[in-house]
Every structure is written in structure tokens, then in C-alpha cells.
CSV table of C-alpha atoms and ligand atoms in Angstrom, one decimal:
chain,number,residue,atom,x,y,z
A,13,MET,CA,-19.0,-17.6,-26.0
A,14,THR,CA,-20.4,-18.1,-22.5
A,15,ALA,CA,-23.7,-17.0,-21.0
A,16,TYR,CA,-23.4,-14.5,-18.3
A,17,GLN,CA,-23.6,-16.1,-14.9
A,18,HIS,CA,-23.7,-15.1,-11.2
A,19,ASP,CA,-25.8,-12.0,-12.0
A,20,HIS,CA,-27.0,-11.7,-8.4
A,21,HIS,CA,-23.5,-11.5,-6.9
A,22,GLY,CA,-21.3,-8.5,-6.2
A,23,PHE,CA,-18.4,-7.5,-8.4
A,24,GLU,CA,-15.7,-9.1,-6.3
A,25,THR,CA,-17.6,-12.4,-6.0
A,26,ARG,CA,-18.1,-12.5,-9.7
A,27,ALA,CA,-14.4,-11.7,-10.4
A,28,ILE,CA,-13.4,-14.8,-8.4
A,29,HIS,CA,-16.2,-17.3,-9.3
A,30,ALA,CA,-17.9,-16.4,-12.6
A,31,GLY,CA,-17.1,-18.5,-15.6
A,32,TYR,CA,-15.9,-21.7,-13.9
A,33,GLU,CA,-17.3,-24.3,-11.6
A,34,PRO,CA,-14.7,-26.6,-9.8
A,35,ASP,CA,-13.8,-29.4,-12.2
A,36,PRO,CA,-16.3,-32.2,-11.8
A,37,THR,CA,-13.7,-35.0,-12.1
A,38,THR,CA,-10.9,-33.6,-10.0
A,39,GLY,CA,-12.4,-30.8,-8.0
A,40,ALA,CA,-9.7,-28.4,-9.2
A,41,VAL,CA,-10.7,-25.0,-8.0
A,42,ILE,CA,-8.8,-23.2,-10.8
A,43,PRO,CA,-9.4,-24.1,-14.4
A,44,PRO,CA,-6.5,-26.2,-15.9
A,45,ILE,CA,-4.6,-24.8,-18.9
A,46,TYR,CA,-6.3,-27.0,-21.5
A,47,ALA,CA,-3.3,-27.4,-23.8
A,48,THR,CA,-5.2,-29.3,-26.4
A,49,SER,CA,-6.1,-28.4,-30.0
A,50,THR,CA,-8.8,-31.1,-30.4
A,51,TYR,CA,-11.2,-33.2,-28.5
A,52,LYS,CA,-12.3,-36.8,-28.6
A,53,GLN,CA,-15.8,-37.2,-29.9
A,54,ASP,CA,-18.2,-39.9,-28.6
A,55,GLY,CA,-19.4,-41.0,-32.0
A,56,VAL,CA,-19.4,-38.7,-35.0
A,57,GLY,CA,-20.5,-35.2,-33.9
A,58,GLY,CA,-20.9,-36.4,-30.3
A,59,LEU,CA,-19.2,-33.5,-28.6
A,60,ARG,CA,-18.6,-33.4,-24.8
A,61,GLY,CA,-19.5,-29.9,-23.6
A,62,GLY,CA,-19.5,-28.5,-27.1
A,63,TYR,CA,-15.7,-28.6,-27.6
A,64,GLU,CA,-14.4,-29.8,-31.0
A,65,TYR,CA,-11.4,-27.7,-31.9
A,66,SER,CA,-9.6,-25.0,-29.8
A,67,ARG,CA,-9.9,-22.2,-32.3
A,68,SER,CA,-13.6,-22.4,-31.9
A,69,ALA,CA,-13.6,-23.0,-28.2
A,70,ASN,CA,-11.2,-24.1,-25.4
A,71,PRO,CA,-12.3,-24.6,-21.8
A,72,THR,CA,-9.6,-22.3,-20.3
A,73,ARG,CA,-10.7,-19.5,-22.7
A,74,THR,CA,-14.4,-20.2,-21.9
A,75,ALA,CA,-13.7,-19.6,-18.2
A,76,LEU,CA,-12.1,-16.2,-19.0
A,77,GLU,CA,-14.9,-15.3,-21.4
A,78,GLY,CA,-17.5,-16.1,-18.8
A,79,ALA,CA,-15.7,-14.1,-16.2
A,80,ILE,CA,-15.3,-11.0,-18.2
A,81,ALA,CA,-18.9,-11.1,-19.5
A,82,ALA,CA,-20.0,-11.3,-15.9
A,83,LEU,CA,-17.9,-8.3,-14.8
A,84,GLU,CA,-19.2,-6.1,-17.7
A,85,GLU,CA,-22.7,-7.5,-17.3
A,86,GLY,CA,-23.1,-8.5,-21.0
A,87,VAL,CA,-24.7,-11.5,-22.6
A,88,ALA,CA,-21.4,-12.9,-23.9
A,89,GLY,CA,-17.6,-12.4,-23.7
A,90,PHE,CA,-14.9,-13.2,-26.2
A,91,ALA,CA,-11.2,-13.4,-25.6
A,92,PHE,CA,-8.6,-12.6,-28.3
A,93,ALA,CA,-4.8,-12.7,-28.8
A,94,SER,CA,-4.6,-8.9,-28.2
A,95,GLY,CA,-6.7,-5.8,-27.8
A,96,LEU,CA,-6.2,-4.9,-31.5
A,97,ALA,CA,-7.2,-8.4,-32.6
A,98,ALA,CA,-10.5,-7.9,-30.6
A,99,GLU,CA,-11.0,-4.6,-32.3
A,100,ASP,CA,-10.4,-6.0,-35.8
A,101,ALA,CA,-12.8,-8.9,-35.2
A,102,LEU,CA,-15.5,-6.5,-34.0
A,103,LEU,CA,-15.1,-4.1,-37.0
A,104,ARG,CA,-15.5,-7.0,-39.4
A,105,ALA,CA,-18.5,-8.3,-37.4
A,106,VAL,CA,-20.5,-5.1,-37.3
A,107,CYS,CA,-19.3,-3.1,-40.3
A,108,ALA,CA,-19.0,-3.6,-44.0
A,109,PRO,CA,-17.1,-1.8,-46.8
A,110,GLY,CA,-18.9,1.5,-47.5
A,111,ASP,CA,-19.9,2.0,-43.9
A,112,HIS,CA,-18.6,4.8,-41.7
A,113,VAL,CA,-17.5,5.1,-38.0
A,114,VAL,CA,-16.9,8.0,-35.7
A,115,ILE,CA,-13.7,7.6,-33.6
A,116,PRO,CA,-12.1,9.6,-30.8
A,117,ASP,CA,-9.9,12.4,-32.0
A,118,ASP,CA,-7.3,11.2,-29.5
A,119,ALA,CA,-7.9,7.4,-29.9
A,120,TYR,CA,-5.2,5.0,-28.7
A,121,GLY,CA,-2.5,5.1,-31.4
A,122,GLY,CA,-2.9,1.4,-32.4
A,123,THR,CA,-6.6,1.8,-32.7
A,124,PHE,CA,-6.2,4.9,-34.9
A,125,ARG,CA,-3.7,2.9,-37.1
A,126,LEU,CA,-6.1,0.0,-37.4
A,127,PHE,CA,-8.9,2.4,-38.6
A,128,ASP,CA,-6.6,4.4,-40.8
A,129,LYS,CA,-4.3,1.8,-42.4
A,130,VAL,CA,-6.3,-1.4,-42.3
A,131,ALA,CA,-10.0,-0.6,-42.1
A,132,ARG,CA,-10.0,2.3,-44.5
A,133,PRO,CA,-8.3,0.5,-47.4
A,134,TRP,CA,-10.9,-2.2,-46.8
A,135,GLY,CA,-13.6,0.4,-47.4
A,136,LEU,CA,-14.6,1.6,-43.9
A,137,GLU,CA,-14.4,5.4,-43.6
A,138,HIS,CA,-13.8,7.2,-40.3
A,139,SER,CA,-14.2,10.7,-38.8
A,140,PRO,CA,-12.5,11.8,-35.6
A,141,ALA,CA,-14.4,13.7,-33.0
A,142,PRO,CA,-13.6,14.7,-29.4
A,143,VAL,CA,-15.4,12.3,-27.0
A,144,SER,CA,-16.0,15.1,-24.5
A,145,ASP,CA,-18.2,17.0,-27.0
A,146,VAL,CA,-21.5,15.3,-27.6
A,147,ASP,CA,-22.5,17.8,-30.3
A,148,ALA,CA,-19.3,17.3,-32.2
A,149,VAL,CA,-19.8,13.5,-32.1
A,150,ARG,CA,-23.4,14.0,-33.4
A,151,ALA,CA,-22.1,16.3,-36.2
A,152,ALA,CA,-19.5,13.7,-37.2
A,153,ILE,CA,-22.2,11.0,-37.8
A,154,VAL,CA,-23.0,10.4,-41.5
A,155,PRO,CA,-26.8,9.6,-41.5
A,156,GLY,CA,-27.5,6.2,-42.9
A,157,ARG,CA,-23.8,5.2,-43.1
A,158,THR,CA,-22.4,5.5,-39.6
A,159,LYS,CA,-22.6,2.0,-38.0
A,160,VAL,CA,-20.4,2.6,-35.0
A,161,VAL,CA,-19.6,5.4,-32.6
A,162,TRP,CA,-16.4,4.3,-31.0
A,163,VAL,CA,-15.2,6.0,-27.8
A,164,GLU,CA,-12.6,5.7,-25.1
A,165,THR,CA,-13.0,7.3,-21.7
A,166,PRO,CA,-10.7,8.3,-20.0
A,167,THR,CA,-8.6,8.8,-23.1
A,168,ASN,CA,-4.9,8.4,-23.5
A,169,PRO,CA,-2.8,10.4,-22.4
A,170,MET,CA,-5.0,13.5,-21.9
A,171,LEU,CA,-7.6,11.6,-19.8
A,172,THR,CA,-10.5,13.3,-21.5
A,173,ILE,CA,-13.9,12.1,-20.3
A,174,GLY,CA,-16.9,11.2,-22.5
A,175,ASP,CA,-20.5,11.1,-21.2
A,176,LEU,CA,-21.4,7.5,-22.0
A,177,GLU,CA,-25.2,7.9,-21.4
A,178,ALA,CA,-25.3,10.9,-23.7
A,179,LEU,CA,-23.1,9.3,-26.3
A,180,ALA,CA,-25.3,6.2,-26.3
A,181,GLY,CA,-28.3,8.4,-27.0
A,182,VAL,CA,-26.5,10.1,-30.0
A,183,ALA,CA,-25.3,6.7,-31.4
A,184,HIS,CA,-28.7,5.1,-31.1
A,185,GLU,CA,-30.6,8.1,-32.6
A,186,ALA,CA,-28.5,7.5,-35.7
A,187,GLY,CA,-29.1,3.7,-35.7
A,188,ALA,CA,-25.4,3.1,-34.8
A,189,LEU,CA,-23.8,1.0,-32.1
A,190,LEU,CA,-21.9,2.6,-29.2
A,191,VAL,CA,-18.6,0.8,-28.7
A,192,VAL,CA,-16.5,1.7,-25.6
A,193,ASP,CA,-12.9,0.9,-25.2
A,194,ASN,CA,-12.9,0.4,-21.4
A,195,THR,CA,-9.2,-0.4,-21.0
A,196,PHE,CA,-8.3,2.6,-18.9
A,197,ALA,CA,-11.2,2.3,-16.4
A,198,SER,CA,-11.5,-1.5,-16.3
A,199,PRO,CA,-14.9,-3.0,-15.5
A,200,TYR,CA,-14.4,-2.3,-11.8
A,201,LEU,CA,-14.4,1.4,-12.2
A,202,GLN,CA,-16.9,1.7,-15.1
A,203,GLN,CA,-19.5,-0.5,-16.7
A,204,PRO,CA,-20.4,1.0,-20.1
A,205,LEU,CA,-23.1,-1.6,-21.0
A,206,ARG,CA,-25.1,-0.3,-18.0
A,207,LEU,CA,-24.9,3.2,-19.4
A,208,GLY,CA,-26.3,2.2,-22.8
A,209,ALA,CA,-23.2,1.0,-24.7
A,210,ASP,CA,-23.6,-2.0,-27.0
A,211,VAL,CA,-20.1,-3.4,-27.0
A,212,VAL,CA,-17.1,-3.1,-24.6
A,213,VAL,CA,-13.6,-3.5,-25.8
A,214,HIS,CA,-10.6,-4.3,-23.6
A,215,SER,CA,-6.9,-4.6,-24.0
A,216,THR,CA,-6.7,-7.2,-21.2
A,217,THR,CA,-3.0,-6.6,-21.4
A,218,LYS,CA,-3.5,-3.6,-19.1
A,219,TYR,CA,-5.6,-3.5,-15.9
A,220,VAL,CA,-7.6,-6.7,-16.5
A,221,GLY,CA,-4.5,-8.9,-16.7
A,222,GLY,CA,-2.8,-6.4,-14.4
A,223,HIS,CA,0.7,-8.0,-14.1
A,224,SER,CA,2.4,-6.9,-17.3
A,225,ASP,CA,2.9,-10.6,-18.2
A,226,VAL,CA,0.4,-11.3,-21.0
A,227,VAL,CA,-1.0,-9.6,-24.1
A,228,GLY,CA,-4.7,-10.1,-24.7
A,229,GLY,CA,-8.0,-8.5,-25.7
A,230,ALA,CA,-11.7,-9.0,-25.0
A,231,LEU,CA,-15.1,-8.0,-26.2
A,232,VAL,CA,-18.3,-8.1,-24.2
A,233,VAL,CA,-21.7,-7.5,-25.9
A,234,ARG,CA,-25.1,-6.6,-24.7
A,235,ASP,CA,-27.3,-8.4,-27.3
A,236,GLU,CA,-27.5,-11.8,-28.7
A,237,GLU,CA,-27.6,-10.8,-32.3
A,238,VAL,CA,-24.3,-8.9,-32.1
A,239,ALA,CA,-22.9,-11.8,-30.0
A,240,GLU,CA,-23.6,-14.2,-32.8
A,241,ARG,CA,-21.9,-12.1,-35.3
A,242,VAL,CA,-18.9,-11.6,-33.1
A,243,ALA,CA,-18.7,-15.4,-32.3
A,244,PHE,CA,-18.8,-16.1,-36.0
A,245,HIS,CA,-15.9,-13.7,-36.7
A,246,GLN,CA,-13.9,-14.8,-33.7
A,247,ASN,CA,-13.8,-18.3,-35.1
A,248,ALA,CA,-13.6,-17.3,-38.8
A,249,MET,CA,-10.7,-14.9,-38.3
A,250,GLY,CA,-9.1,-17.0,-35.6
A,251,ALA,CA,-7.1,-14.4,-33.5
A,252,VAL,CA,-8.1,-16.2,-30.3
A,253,ALA,CA,-6.5,-16.1,-26.9
A,254,GLY,CA,-4.4,-19.3,-26.3
A,255,PRO,CA,-5.1,-21.3,-23.2
A,256,PHE,CA,-2.0,-20.2,-21.3
A,257,ASP,CA,-2.7,-16.5,-22.0
A,258,ALA,CA,-6.4,-17.0,-21.0
A,259,TRP,CA,-5.3,-18.7,-17.8
A,260,LEU,CA,-2.9,-15.8,-16.9
A,261,THR,CA,-5.5,-13.2,-17.7
A,262,LEU,CA,-8.1,-15.0,-15.6
A,263,ARG,CA,-5.6,-15.2,-12.7
A,264,GLY,CA,-5.1,-11.5,-12.9
A,265,LEU,CA,-8.8,-10.7,-13.1
A,266,LYS,CA,-9.6,-12.2,-9.8
A,267,THR,CA,-7.8,-9.4,-7.9
A,268,LEU,CA,-9.1,-6.6,-10.2
A,269,ALA,CA,-11.2,-4.9,-7.5
A,270,LEU,CA,-8.4,-4.8,-4.9
A,271,ARG,CA,-5.9,-3.6,-7.4
A,272,MET,CA,-8.1,-0.8,-8.8
A,273,GLU,CA,-8.8,0.5,-5.3
A,274,ARG,CA,-5.0,0.6,-4.5
A,275,HIS,CA,-4.2,2.1,-8.0
A,276,SER,CA,-6.8,4.8,-7.3
A,277,ASP,CA,-5.5,5.4,-3.7
A,278,ASN,CA,-1.9,5.7,-4.9
A,279,ALA,CA,-2.9,7.9,-7.8
A,280,GLU,CA,-4.7,10.3,-5.4
A,281,ARG,CA,-1.5,10.6,-3.3
A,282,VAL,CA,0.7,11.2,-6.3
A,283,VAL,CA,-1.8,13.8,-7.7
A,284,ALA,CA,-1.8,15.7,-4.4
A,285,PHE,CA,2.0,15.8,-4.3
A,286,LEU,CA,2.3,16.9,-8.0
A,287,ALA,CA,-0.4,19.6,-7.7
A,288,ALA,CA,1.6,21.3,-4.9
A,289,HIS,CA,4.9,21.0,-6.7
A,290,PRO,CA,6.4,24.3,-8.1
A,291,GLN,CA,8.0,22.6,-11.1
A,292,VAL,CA,4.6,21.1,-12.2
A,293,SER,CA,2.5,23.4,-14.4
A,294,GLU,CA,-0.6,21.2,-14.7
A,295,VAL,CA,-1.9,17.9,-13.3
A,296,ILE,CA,-4.4,16.0,-15.5
A,297,TYR,CA,-6.6,13.6,-13.5
A,298,PRO,CA,-10.4,13.2,-13.7
A,299,GLY,CA,-10.5,13.1,-9.9
A,300,LEU,CA,-9.5,16.8,-9.7
A,301,PRO,CA,-12.5,19.1,-9.4
A,302,GLU,CA,-10.9,21.4,-12.0
A,303,HIS,CA,-10.8,18.6,-14.6
A,304,PRO,CA,-13.4,19.5,-17.3
A,305,GLY,CA,-14.8,16.0,-17.2
A,306,HIS,CA,-14.8,15.7,-13.4
A,307,ALA,CA,-18.6,15.8,-12.9
A,308,VAL,CA,-19.3,13.2,-15.6
A,309,ALA,CA,-16.4,11.0,-14.4
A,310,ALA,CA,-17.8,11.2,-10.8
A,311,ARG,CA,-21.2,10.1,-12.1
A,312,GLN,CA,-20.1,7.2,-14.3
A,313,MET,CA,-16.9,5.9,-12.6
A,314,ARG,CA,-16.6,4.3,-9.2
A,315,ARG,CA,-13.2,6.0,-8.7
A,316,PHE,CA,-10.8,7.8,-11.0
A,317,GLY,CA,-8.2,5.1,-11.6
A,318,GLY,CA,-4.4,4.9,-11.7
A,319,MET,CA,-3.5,6.9,-14.8
A,320,VAL,CA,-2.1,10.4,-14.2
A,321,SER,CA,-0.6,12.9,-16.7
A,322,PHE,CA,1.2,16.1,-15.8
A,323,ARG,CA,3.2,18.9,-17.4
A,324,VAL,CA,6.5,20.3,-16.1
A,325,THR,CA,7.6,24.0,-16.2
A,326,GLY,CA,11.0,23.2,-17.7
A,327,GLY,CA,9.8,22.1,-21.1
A,328,VAL,CA,10.7,19.0,-23.0
A,329,GLU,CA,14.3,18.8,-21.5
A,330,GLN,CA,13.0,18.6,-18.0
A,331,ALA,CA,10.2,16.2,-19.0
A,332,LEU,CA,12.8,13.8,-20.5
A,333,LYS,CA,15.1,14.2,-17.4
A,334,VAL,CA,12.3,13.3,-15.0
A,335,CYS,CA,11.4,10.2,-17.0
A,336,GLU,CA,15.0,9.1,-16.9
A,337,ARG,CA,15.6,9.8,-13.2
A,338,THR,CA,12.9,7.9,-11.5
A,339,GLU,CA,13.9,4.7,-9.7
A,340,VAL,CA,10.7,3.1,-8.5
A,341,PHE,CA,8.7,4.2,-11.6
A,342,THR,CA,10.0,2.2,-14.5
A,343,LEU,CA,10.5,4.0,-17.8
A,344,GLY,CA,8.4,2.1,-20.3
A,345,GLU,CA,5.3,1.9,-22.4
A,346,SER,CA,2.0,0.1,-21.6
A,347,LEU,CA,0.1,0.6,-18.3
A,348,GLY,CA,-2.2,-1.1,-15.8
A,349,GLY,CA,0.3,-3.4,-14.2
A,350,VAL,CA,1.1,-3.7,-10.5
A,351,GLU,CA,4.3,-1.8,-11.0
A,352,SER,CA,4.5,2.0,-11.6
A,353,LEU,CA,5.5,3.1,-15.1
A,354,ILE,CA,6.5,6.5,-16.4
A,355,GLU,CA,6.7,7.6,-20.0
A,356,HIS,CA,7.1,10.6,-22.3
A,357,PRO,CA,4.1,10.3,-24.7
A,358,GLY,CA,5.6,12.8,-27.2
A,359,ARG,CA,8.7,10.7,-27.8
A,360,MET,CA,7.3,7.2,-26.9
A,361,THR,CA,3.6,6.1,-27.1
A,362,HIS,CA,2.5,9.1,-29.2
A,363,ALA,CA,5.6,9.7,-31.3
A,364,SER,CA,3.6,8.6,-34.4
A,365,VAL,CA,1.0,11.4,-34.1
A,366,ALA,CA,3.6,14.2,-33.9
A,367,GLY,CA,2.6,16.9,-36.4
A,368,THR,CA,-1.1,15.8,-36.5
A,369,ASP,CA,-4.1,17.0,-34.6
A,370,LEU,CA,-3.4,14.3,-32.1
A,371,GLU,CA,-0.1,15.7,-31.1
A,372,VAL,CA,0.5,15.9,-27.4
A,373,PRO,CA,2.4,18.7,-25.5
A,374,ASP,CA,6.2,17.9,-25.3
A,375,ASP,CA,6.3,18.8,-21.6
A,376,LEU,CA,3.8,16.1,-20.8
A,377,ILE,CA,4.6,13.0,-18.7
A,378,ARG,CA,2.3,10.1,-18.3
A,379,LEU,CA,2.2,7.8,-15.2
A,380,SER,CA,0.6,4.4,-14.7
A,381,VAL,CA,0.6,4.5,-10.9
A,382,GLY,CA,1.1,1.0,-9.5
A,383,ILE,CA,0.3,-0.6,-6.2
A,384,GLU,CA,3.6,-0.1,-4.4
A,385,THR,CA,3.9,1.9,-1.1
A,386,ALA,CA,2.5,5.3,-1.9
A,387,ALA,CA,5.2,7.2,0.1
A,388,ASP,CA,7.9,5.5,-2.1
A,389,LEU,CA,6.2,6.7,-5.3
A,390,VAL,CA,5.9,10.2,-4.0
A,391,ALA,CA,9.5,10.2,-2.8
A,392,ASP,CA,10.6,8.9,-6.2
A,393,LEU,CA,8.9,11.7,-8.1
A,394,GLU,CA,10.2,14.2,-5.6
A,395,GLN,CA,13.8,13.2,-6.2
A,396,ALA,CA,13.3,13.1,-10.0
A,397,LEU,CA,11.8,16.6,-10.1
A,398,ALA,CA,14.5,18.1,-7.8
B,17,PLP,C1,-3.1,-1.1,-25.3
B,17,PLP,C2,-4.4,-0.6,-25.7
B,17,PLP,C3,-5.1,-1.1,-26.8
B,17,PLP,C4,-4.5,-2.2,-27.7
B,17,PLP,O1,-4.4,-3.4,-27.0
B,17,PLP,P1,-3.2,-4.5,-27.3
B,17,PLP,O2,-3.5,-5.5,-26.3
B,17,PLP,O3,-1.9,-3.8,-27.1
B,17,PLP,O4,-3.4,-5.0,-28.7
B,17,PLP,C5,-6.3,-0.6,-27.2
B,17,PLP,N1,-6.9,0.4,-26.5
B,17,PLP,C6,-6.2,1.0,-25.4
B,17,PLP,C7,-6.9,2.1,-24.7
B,17,PLP,C8,-5.0,0.5,-25.0
B,17,PLP,O5,-4.4,1.1,-24.0
């Protein structure tokens, strides 16, 4: 847990400097990987800088936690071993058995599984609602029992947009917290705490880390009372980010602004190409004026990001063929790295929701548009669709 610093600086400056001052003994500009589990005490209880054991705190992790808190403009940040570990710690910190939460009806699959198969047996009920429909979210709230309204925006893989200001109003009316999974947008494109959210969740595995080389998660909170509960649960449950993982994530974070600009530029080029292609029946991207969430996305996001979904005219066979034919786009799950990825949600990331309300069309393809040369990405899709 680190207090938010550098609040007067711009985003790019904070991404590079927040959370760490050059080492006072060596001058090291970048925090070392503090590969230590314990710390020498100067007399019993005499801690240097508050460090006593690395589950509780580790200086490399502290640097990352300070940086992510600064980017989301919260009072404290917390780094975990994965996005799901962050979610689990948050649930235990702010909910108890007998409580209720509202979740997106198209939540990330792992998040849905956590609520359905882990939190529910523990005693936490959930109701799904579409994040794009504020009235449906309000109707899903159980007065007196709903402690959290949990949303993602944009969602995966349909890129549905939720109006965070309106959703914060609905949650707060009911005395619930608004929790926003900001993984798809990243703090560069969207800052939910500014729009009234109480907690931001990240799978830092994706855009924050940005290089497909580390799994991690983070929470950023807007008030001290929630921060204390999260800090307690982070230490008590123990699913913390290790120092090497924290270091890699921090390294990635420094270039987040540059990467998100390029992801957005390249996605726009890909969208323009796909929208004009005769074999493409629909392009789903919040930057398109015809996207139902476009006006809200334009208001609350800086740009529209690197995730693009589209449907092909030739059904599931063609969709699978396109996924297998690309050469620059790598066929694979996950997202948010510098390299472009392509996948078939129906058979890959979303196979587990087939036959449920969360089922996705089988002619749908999802792209995580990377930061390669845009013309190469377009040419690759052109040959794969031919
Ligand atoms: C990947 C992802 C998660 C889970 O994060 P892990 O780091 O894989 O545990 C949660 N939410 C969203 C939107 C994701 O894309």
C-alpha cells in the first residue's frame, strides 16, 4: 500500500516516475528486484522503511503499487499474483456471506467462474445484468443486500459499453460500491475513479504489463477505509505479486501511453479495412458511430483502444479458417500485448459459456490489435479473408 504521489503531473510523467525515487544509496533509476523474503531489524520492531516480511510488503512491489495508484488516481494500489487473485481478495474484503453482487451478463469468463463456483458456495449471491442498461442494473440490485455493482467496460468480446457515471449513481443510491474491471481500457484510456467508481480492478497481464510476459493483477481504491480492508486481505490471503513479476509489470507500465495510442491507431486502420470488406458482416468497435455505446465511450474514454471484434459472412467454418490463416496475427488467447493476436471466442476464450445466456455468435472473431506496422496487419487480414 502506497500513498498516491505526483498528483500534479500528467499521465505520461506519472507512468514513468510515480511510485519510486532513485535509490538513495546507489542512485539506481529503476527499482531493483528485491529478491528477499525478510528484512534486518534495527532492534526488535525497528523496521527500516516499514519492511518486515515480503508477503506484507516488498519494495519492488511497493513501486508498482504506487505507480498504478497514481495512474488511476486512487489513494492506494495493491499488486497481486493475477487478476483473479486481485478480484478474490477484493470480494473477501468488501463482501460477507449473505451479501449480493450485480455482475455483467457478459463478464470475463474467469470472473464469472469466480463468482459462480467460488464466491457463491461461500455464500455470496450474484445476479447478472447488461452493463449497457442502467435500468436493468438498478432492477438487479437487492435492496439492503447488494454490496457491489461490478462492471466491465468495454466488455469481452462484444465490446459493450457501460456509462460509469450513471452506474456509480445507481450503485451509490443502493449503498453499494461500484467496482470497475478496467483491463480492456487501461488507465490511459479511462479512469473510472474520476467518474465515481470506488475500486478499479486490473488484470495487469494485459495492457498494463503489455508484453505478454507476466501474469498479474491490481486493485486501486478511492477511499482509505476500503484501502485498509483490502490491505488487510492482501496480506491475510497472501496472493501477492512477487518482486520479479512486479518489476516486469512496472517496466511495461512506463510505456502504457505510447502503446495505447499506437494500439488505438492500428485498431482504427484495421476497423476501416474490415468495415469495407465484403466478407465481413459486422464490425464491433466502440469507435464506430453506429456502435450503440459510441456516445458514452466517446465521453468517458480518451480513445477506443486496441480490441476489435468482427463477424464473417461465411459462418463458423470461415471464422475458423481466418483465425488459422493469419501470419502476423498470432492465434492465441489473452490480449493487450505488443503483438497482434486473433482468436475465435466461441471455441476458445468463451467455449465454457456455450449454451448459456453468455454464448457468443460462432461467426465472431476477436482481435487484440498490436503495435506492429498497420499496413502489415491490414495485409495479413486481407490474405486471411481472401
Ligand atoms: C484476463 C482478465 C481477467 C483475469 O486476469 P488474470 O490475470 O488472467 O487472472 C479479468 N478481467 C478481464 C477483463 C480480463 O481480460
